[in-house]
């Protein structure tokens, strides 16, 4: 269970967000392909339960990223 805060075409943008959100929870940048486009996803977690994930999601949204979402992966 993860919180995905954003996905970027440019790696440096993803790293900036990872650094900014690292105070909320452990964050990492992972690579994903959608069609021919490469994206760099910023995810926090993994979380052991929905309560912890929801708390992190609320903190991420309050930090200016209201489109963050929970991801089961």
PDB file of N, CA and C in Angstrom:
ATOM      1  N   UNK A   1       0.863  -1.173   0.000  1.00  0.00           N
ATOM      2  CA  UNK A   1       0.000   0.000   0.000  1.00  0.00           C
ATOM      3  C   UNK A   1       0.908   1.233   0.000  1.00  0.00           C
ATOM      4  N   UNK A   2       0.721   2.089  -0.983  1.00  0.00           N
ATOM      5  CA  UNK A   2       1.557   3.282  -1.160  1.00  0.00           C
ATOM      6  C   UNK A   2       0.683   4.510  -1.343  1.00  0.00           C
ATOM      7  N   UNK A   3       1.287   5.672  -1.151  1.00  0.00           N
ATOM      8  CA  UNK A   3       0.697   6.939  -1.559  1.00  0.00           C
ATOM      9  C   UNK A   3       1.501   7.421  -2.749  1.00  0.00           C
ATOM     10  N   UNK A   4       0.840   7.584  -3.879  1.00  0.00           N
ATOM     11  CA  UNK A   4       1.526   8.148  -5.042  1.00  0.00           C
ATOM     12  C   UNK A   4       1.224   9.634  -5.076  1.00  0.00           C
ATOM     13  N   UNK A   5       2.290  10.423  -4.937  1.00  0.00           N
ATOM     14  CA  UNK A   5       2.144  11.874  -4.871  1.00  0.00           C
ATOM     15  C   UNK A   5       2.191  12.530  -6.244  1.00  0.00           C
ATOM     16  N   UNK A   6       2.833  11.879  -7.205  1.00  0.00           N
ATOM     17  CA  UNK A   6       2.931  12.469  -8.531  1.00  0.00           C
ATOM     18  C   UNK A   6       3.687  11.568  -9.472  1.00  0.00           C
ATOM     19  N   UNK A   7       3.619  11.907 -10.755  1.00  0.00           N
ATOM     20  CA  UNK A   7       4.358  11.199 -11.797  1.00  0.00           C
ATOM     21  C   UNK A   7       4.857  12.251 -12.787  1.00  0.00           C
ATOM     22  N   UNK A   8       6.120  12.146 -13.138  1.00  0.00           N
ATOM     23  CA  UNK A   8       6.775  13.181 -13.939  1.00  0.00           C
ATOM     24  C   UNK A   8       7.511  12.577 -15.122  1.00  0.00           C
ATOM     25  N   UNK A   9       7.590  13.319 -16.186  1.00  0.00           N
ATOM     26  CA  UNK A   9       8.394  12.924 -17.342  1.00  0.00           C
ATOM     27  C   UNK A   9       9.863  13.219 -17.050  1.00  0.00           C
ATOM     28  N   UNK A  10      10.133  14.270 -16.305  1.00  0.00           N
ATOM     29  CA  UNK A  10      11.511  14.661 -15.987  1.00  0.00           C
ATOM     30  C   UNK A  10      11.917  14.139 -14.611  1.00  0.00           C
ATOM     31  N   UNK A  11      12.979  13.358 -14.584  1.00  0.00           N
ATOM     32  CA  UNK A  11      13.479  12.761 -13.350  1.00  0.00           C
ATOM     33  C   UNK A  11      13.792  13.793 -12.269  1.00  0.00           C
ATOM     34  N   UNK A  12      14.460  14.920 -12.596  1.00  0.00           N
ATOM     35  CA  UNK A  12      14.768  15.910 -11.545  1.00  0.00           C
ATOM     36  C   UNK A  12      13.517  16.433 -10.830  1.00  0.00           C
ATOM     37  N   UNK A  13      12.401  16.553 -11.534  1.00  0.00           N
ATOM     38  CA  UNK A  13      11.160  17.000 -10.888  1.00  0.00           C
ATOM     39  C   UNK A  13      10.689  15.975  -9.865  1.00  0.00           C
ATOM     40  N   UNK A  14      10.810  14.698 -10.205  1.00  0.00           N
ATOM     41  CA  UNK A  14      10.412  13.635  -9.282  1.00  0.00           C
ATOM     42  C   UNK A  14      11.312  13.639  -8.043  1.00  0.00           C
ATOM     43  N   UNK A  15      12.594  13.844  -8.242  1.00  0.00           N
ATOM     44  CA  UNK A  15      13.529  13.859  -7.116  1.00  0.00           C
ATOM     45  C   UNK A  15      13.216  15.026  -6.186  1.00  0.00           C
ATOM     46  N   UNK A  16      12.907  16.176  -6.746  1.00  0.00           N
ATOM     47  CA  UNK A  16      12.559  17.340  -5.912  1.00  0.00           C
ATOM     48  C   UNK A  16      11.354  17.041  -5.027  1.00  0.00           C
ATOM     49  N   UNK A  17      10.338  16.413  -5.609  1.00  0.00           N
ATOM     50  CA  UNK A  17       9.154  16.091  -4.822  1.00  0.00           C
ATOM     51  C   UNK A  17       9.474  15.032  -3.770  1.00  0.00           C
ATOM     52  N   UNK A  18      10.271  14.044  -4.119  1.00  0.00           N
ATOM     53  CA  UNK A  18      10.657  13.015  -3.147  1.00  0.00           C
ATOM     54  C   UNK A  18      11.335  13.652  -1.944  1.00  0.00           C
ATOM     55  N   UNK A  19      12.245  14.567  -2.187  1.00  0.00           N
ATOM     56  CA  UNK A  19      12.955  15.250  -1.104  1.00  0.00           C
ATOM     57  C   UNK A  19      11.967  16.058  -0.253  1.00  0.00           C
ATOM     58  N   UNK A  20      11.051  16.748  -0.913  1.00  0.00           N
ATOM     59  CA  UNK A  20      10.081  17.597  -0.217  1.00  0.00           C
ATOM     60  C   UNK A  20       9.161  16.772   0.690  1.00  0.00           C
ATOM     61  N   UNK A  21       8.814  15.555   0.253  1.00  0.00           N
ATOM     62  CA  UNK A  21       7.849  14.747   1.001  1.00  0.00           C
ATOM     63  C   UNK A  21       8.490  13.711   1.918  1.00  0.00           C
ATOM     64  N   UNK A  22       9.791  13.626   1.929  1.00  0.00           N
ATOM     65  CA  UNK A  22      10.468  12.620   2.753  1.00  0.00           C
ATOM     66  C   UNK A  22      10.195  12.817   4.246  1.00  0.00           C
ATOM     67  N   UNK A  23       9.806  14.005   4.661  1.00  0.00           N
ATOM     68  CA  UNK A  23       9.486  14.251   6.066  1.00  0.00           C
ATOM     69  C   UNK A  23       8.163  13.596   6.453  1.00  0.00           C
ATOM     70  N   UNK A  24       7.310  13.294   5.472  1.00  0.00           N
ATOM     71  CA  UNK A  24       6.011  12.670   5.733  1.00  0.00           C
ATOM     72  C   UNK A  24       6.183  11.169   5.974  1.00  0.00           C
ATOM     73  N   UNK A  25       6.951  10.516   5.090  1.00  0.00           N
ATOM     74  CA  UNK A  25       7.170   9.068   5.162  1.00  0.00           C
ATOM     75  C   UNK A  25       8.295   8.727   4.194  1.00  0.00           C
ATOM     76  N   UNK A  26       8.879   7.541   4.321  1.00  0.00           N
ATOM     77  CA  UNK A  26       9.903   7.141   3.348  1.00  0.00           C
ATOM     78  C   UNK A  26       9.348   7.258   1.928  1.00  0.00           C
ATOM     79  N   UNK A  27      10.103   7.909   1.063  1.00  0.00           N
ATOM     80  CA  UNK A  27       9.643   8.157  -0.304  1.00  0.00           C
ATOM     81  C   UNK A  27      10.688   7.664  -1.288  1.00  0.00           C
ATOM     82  N   UNK A  28      10.207   7.218  -2.441  1.00  0.00           N
ATOM     83  CA  UNK A  28      11.126   6.768  -3.488  1.00  0.00           C
ATOM     84  C   UNK A  28      10.585   7.165  -4.852  1.00  0.00           C
ATOM     85  N   UNK A  29      11.501   7.196  -5.805  1.00  0.00           N
ATOM     86  CA  UNK A  29      11.149   7.443  -7.197  1.00  0.00           C
ATOM     87  C   UNK A  29      11.279   6.116  -7.930  1.00  0.00           C
ATOM     88  N   UNK A  30      10.211   5.733  -8.624  1.00  0.00           N
ATOM     89  CA  UNK A  30      10.245   4.513  -9.425  1.00  0.00           C
ATOM     90  C   UNK A  30       9.884   4.857 -10.860  1.00  0.00           C
ATOM     91  N   UNK A  31      10.383   4.051 -11.770  1.00  0.00           N
ATOM     92  CA  UNK A  31      10.156   4.281 -13.190  1.00  0.00           C
ATOM     93  C   UNK A  31       8.987   3.425 -13.663  1.00  0.00           C
ATOM     94  N   UNK A  32       8.169   3.992 -14.540  1.00  0.00           N
ATOM     95  CA  UNK A  32       7.055   3.256 -15.135  1.00  0.00           C
ATOM     96  C   UNK A  32       6.901   3.686 -16.586  1.00  0.00           C
ATOM     97  N   UNK A  33       6.448   2.780 -17.411  1.00  0.00           N
ATOM     98  CA  UNK A  33       6.165   3.100 -18.812  1.00  0.00           C
ATOM     99  C   UNK A  33       4.674   3.014 -19.056  1.00  0.00           C
ATOM    100  N   UNK A  34       4.172   4.023 -19.745  1.00  0.00           N
ATOM    101  CA  UNK A  34       2.789   4.020 -20.208  1.00  0.00           C
ATOM    102  C   UNK A  34       2.858   4.247 -21.704  1.00  0.00           C
ATOM    103  N   UNK A  35       2.600   3.185 -22.459  1.00  0.00           N
ATOM    104  CA  UNK A  35       2.810   3.260 -23.903  1.00  0.00           C
ATOM    105  C   UNK A  35       4.291   3.446 -24.168  1.00  0.00           C
ATOM    106  N   UNK A  36       4.638   4.451 -24.940  1.00  0.00           N
ATOM    107  CA  UNK A  36       6.038   4.739 -25.239  1.00  0.00           C
ATOM    108  C   UNK A  36       6.640   5.783 -24.320  1.00  0.00           C
ATOM    109  N   UNK A  37       5.866   6.277 -23.360  1.00  0.00           N
ATOM    110  CA  UNK A  37       6.335   7.352 -22.476  1.00  0.00           C
ATOM    111  C   UNK A  37       6.846   6.791 -21.151  1.00  0.00           C
ATOM    112  N   UNK A  38       7.997   7.266 -20.734  1.00  0.00           N
ATOM    113  CA  UNK A  38       8.563   6.904 -19.440  1.00  0.00           C
ATOM    114  C   UNK A  38       8.154   7.956 -18.421  1.00  0.00           C
ATOM    115  N   UNK A  39       7.696   7.493 -17.251  1.00  0.00           N
ATOM    116  CA  UNK A  39       7.335   8.369 -16.148  1.00  0.00           C
ATOM    117  C   UNK A  39       8.139   7.988 -14.908  1.00  0.00           C
ATOM    118  N   UNK A  40       8.365   8.969 -14.059  1.00  0.00           N
ATOM    119  CA  UNK A  40       9.030   8.753 -12.786  1.00  0.00           C
ATOM    120  C   UNK A  40       8.001   9.054 -11.698  1.00  0.00           C
ATOM    121  N   UNK A  41       7.595   7.996 -10.996  1.00  0.00           N
ATOM    122  CA  UNK A  41       6.553   8.103  -9.985  1.00  0.00           C
ATOM    123  C   UNK A  41       7.178   8.372  -8.626  1.00  0.00           C
ATOM    124  N   UNK A  42       6.537   9.230  -7.860  1.00  0.00           N
ATOM    125  CA  UNK A  42       6.971   9.497  -6.491  1.00  0.00           C
ATOM    126  C   UNK A  42       5.957   8.823  -5.570  1.00  0.00           C
ATOM    127  N   UNK A  43       6.454   7.825  -4.830  1.00  0.00           N
ATOM    128  CA  UNK A  43       5.591   7.057  -3.934  1.00  0.00           C
ATOM    129  C   UNK A  43       6.146   7.064  -2.530  1.00  0.00           C
ATOM    130  N   UNK A  44       5.244   7.122  -1.573  1.00  0.00           N
ATOM    131  CA  UNK A  44       5.592   7.037  -0.160  1.00  0.00           C
ATOM    132  C   UNK A  44       5.090   5.697   0.355  1.00  0.00           C
ATOM    133  N   UNK A  45       5.857   5.085   1.224  1.00  0.00           N
ATOM    134  CA  UNK A  45       5.466   3.800   1.781  1.00  0.00           C
ATOM    135  C   UNK A  45       6.575   2.787   1.581  1.00  0.00           C
ATOM    136  N   UNK A  46       6.277   1.526   1.703  1.00  0.00           N
ATOM    137  CA  UNK A  46       4.947   0.936   1.830  1.00  0.00           C
ATOM    138  C   UNK A  46       4.387   1.091   3.248  1.00  0.00           C
ATOM    139  N   UNK A  47       3.064   1.082   3.311  1.00  0.00           N
ATOM    140  CA  UNK A  47       2.352   1.179   4.578  1.00  0.00           C
ATOM    141  C   UNK A  47       1.747  -0.176   4.912  1.00  0.00           C
ATOM    142  N   UNK A  48       1.741  -0.500   6.195  1.00  0.00           N
ATOM    143  CA  UNK A  48       1.245  -1.794   6.640  1.00  0.00           C
ATOM    144  C   UNK A  48      -0.272  -1.840   6.771  1.00  0.00           C
ATOM    145  N   UNK A  49      -0.894  -0.652   6.927  1.00  0.00           N
ATOM    146  CA  UNK A  49      -2.353  -0.654   7.078  1.00  0.00           C
ATOM    147  C   UNK A  49      -2.951   0.613   6.473  1.00  0.00           C
ATOM    148  N   UNK A  50      -4.244   0.553   6.249  1.00  0.00           N
ATOM    149  CA  UNK A  50      -4.950   1.644   5.588  1.00  0.00           C
ATOM    150  C   UNK A  50      -4.939   2.919   6.424  1.00  0.00           C
ATOM    151  N   UNK A  51      -4.985   2.794   7.741  1.00  0.00           N
ATOM    152  CA  UNK A  51      -4.974   3.976   8.602  1.00  0.00           C
ATOM    153  C   UNK A  51      -3.709   4.801   8.425  1.00  0.00           C
ATOM    154  N   UNK A  52      -2.550   4.129   8.423  1.00  0.00           N
ATOM    155  CA  UNK A  52      -1.279   4.840   8.225  1.00  0.00           C
ATOM    156  C   UNK A  52      -1.206   5.457   6.833  1.00  0.00           C
ATOM    157  N   UNK A  53      -1.680   4.725   5.840  1.00  0.00           N
ATOM    158  CA  UNK A  53      -1.663   5.235   4.466  1.00  0.00           C
ATOM    159  C   UNK A  53      -2.572   6.452   4.338  1.00  0.00           C
ATOM    160  N   UNK A  54      -3.746   6.400   4.952  1.00  0.00           N
ATOM    161  CA  UNK A  54      -4.672   7.542   4.905  1.00  0.00           C
ATOM    162  C   UNK A  54      -4.074   8.777   5.575  1.00  0.00           C
ATOM    163  N   UNK A  55      -3.388   8.582   6.705  1.00  0.00           N
ATOM    164  CA  UNK A  55      -2.741   9.711   7.375  1.00  0.00           C
ATOM    165  C   UNK A  55      -1.683  10.338   6.480  1.00  0.00           C
ATOM    166  N   UNK A  56      -0.871   9.501   5.836  1.00  0.00           N
ATOM    167  CA  UNK A  56       0.160  10.022   4.938  1.00  0.00           C
ATOM    168  C   UNK A  56      -0.475  10.727   3.748  1.00  0.00           C
ATOM    169  N   UNK A  57      -1.543  10.164   3.203  1.00  0.00           N
ATOM    170  CA  UNK A  57      -2.242  10.792   2.078  1.00  0.00           C
ATOM    171  C   UNK A  57      -2.746  12.177   2.462  1.00  0.00           C
ATOM    172  N   UNK A  58      -3.307  12.299   3.645  1.00  0.00           N
ATOM    173  CA  UNK A  58      -3.802  13.606   4.106  1.00  0.00           C
ATOM    174  C   UNK A  58      -2.654  14.606   4.238  1.00  0.00           C
ATOM    175  N   UNK A  59      -1.512  14.155   4.744  1.00  0.00           N
ATOM    176  CA  UNK A  59      -0.352  15.047   4.887  1.00  0.00           C
ATOM    177  C   UNK A  59       0.185  15.475   3.525  1.00  0.00           C
ATOM    178  N   UNK A  60       0.219  14.552   2.583  1.00  0.00           N
ATOM    179  CA  UNK A  60       0.683  14.886   1.232  1.00  0.00           C
ATOM    180  C   UNK A  60      -0.269  15.898   0.597  1.00  0.00           C
ATOM    181  N   UNK A  61      -1.563  15.670   0.726  1.00  0.00           N
ATOM    182  CA  UNK A  61      -2.546  16.604   0.169  1.00  0.00           C
ATOM    183  C   UNK A  61      -2.408  17.984   0.819  1.00  0.00           C
ATOM    184  N   UNK A  62      -2.208  18.010   2.134  1.00  0.00           N
ATOM    185  CA  UNK A  62      -2.042  19.284   2.852  1.00  0.00           C
ATOM    186  C   UNK A  62      -0.747  19.985   2.482  1.00  0.00           C
ATOM    187  N   UNK A  63       0.215  19.235   1.945  1.00  0.00           N
ATOM    188  CA  UNK A  63       1.496  19.814   1.518  1.00  0.00           C
ATOM    189  C   UNK A  63       1.402  20.415   0.124  1.00  0.00           C
ATOM    190  N   UNK A  64       0.209  20.366  -0.482  1.00  0.00           N
ATOM    191  CA  UNK A  64       0.027  20.995  -1.783  1.00  0.00           C
ATOM    192  C   UNK A  64      -0.120  20.024  -2.939  1.00  0.00           C
ATOM    193  N   UNK A  65      -0.387  18.765  -2.634  1.00  0.00           N
ATOM    194  CA  UNK A  65      -0.532  17.756  -3.694  1.00  0.00           C
ATOM    195  C   UNK A  65      -1.871  17.040  -3.539  1.00  0.00           C
ATOM    196  N   UNK A  66      -2.971  17.760  -3.789  1.00  0.00           N
ATOM    197  CA  UNK A  66      -4.303  17.209  -3.536  1.00  0.00           C
ATOM    198  C   UNK A  66      -4.684  16.063  -4.468  1.00  0.00           C
ATOM    199  N   UNK A  67      -3.943  15.859  -5.541  1.00  0.00           N
ATOM    200  CA  UNK A  67      -4.265  14.774  -6.471  1.00  0.00           C
ATOM    201  C   UNK A  67      -3.548  13.483  -6.127  1.00  0.00           C
ATOM    202  N   UNK A  68      -2.835  13.456  -5.006  1.00  0.00           N
ATOM    203  CA  UNK A  68      -2.180  12.223  -4.556  1.00  0.00           C
ATOM    204  C   UNK A  68      -3.247  11.156  -4.350  1.00  0.00           C
ATOM    205  N   UNK A  69      -2.825   9.899  -4.470  1.00  0.00           N
ATOM    206  CA  UNK A  69      -3.797   8.812  -4.342  1.00  0.00           C
ATOM    207  C   UNK A  69      -3.156   7.585  -3.725  1.00  0.00           C
ATOM    208  N   UNK A  70      -4.003   6.720  -3.155  1.00  0.00           N
ATOM    209  CA  UNK A  70      -3.532   5.448  -2.614  1.00  0.00           C
ATOM    210  C   UNK A  70      -3.358   4.451  -3.758  1.00  0.00           C
ATOM    211  N   UNK A  71      -2.282   3.669  -3.661  1.00  0.00           N
ATOM    212  CA  UNK A  71      -1.961   2.678  -4.688  1.00  0.00           C
ATOM    213  C   UNK A  71      -1.726   1.338  -3.996  1.00  0.00           C
ATOM    214  N   UNK A  72      -2.360   0.297  -4.491  1.00  0.00           N
ATOM    215  CA  UNK A  72      -2.085  -1.055  -4.028  1.00  0.00           C
ATOM    216  C   UNK A  72      -1.176  -1.685  -5.070  1.00  0.00           C
ATOM    217  N   UNK A  73       0.041  -2.017  -4.638  1.00  0.00           N
ATOM    218  CA  UNK A  73       1.030  -2.540  -5.599  1.00  0.00           C
ATOM    219  C   UNK A  73       1.876  -3.601  -4.940  1.00  0.00           C
TER     220      UNK A  73
END
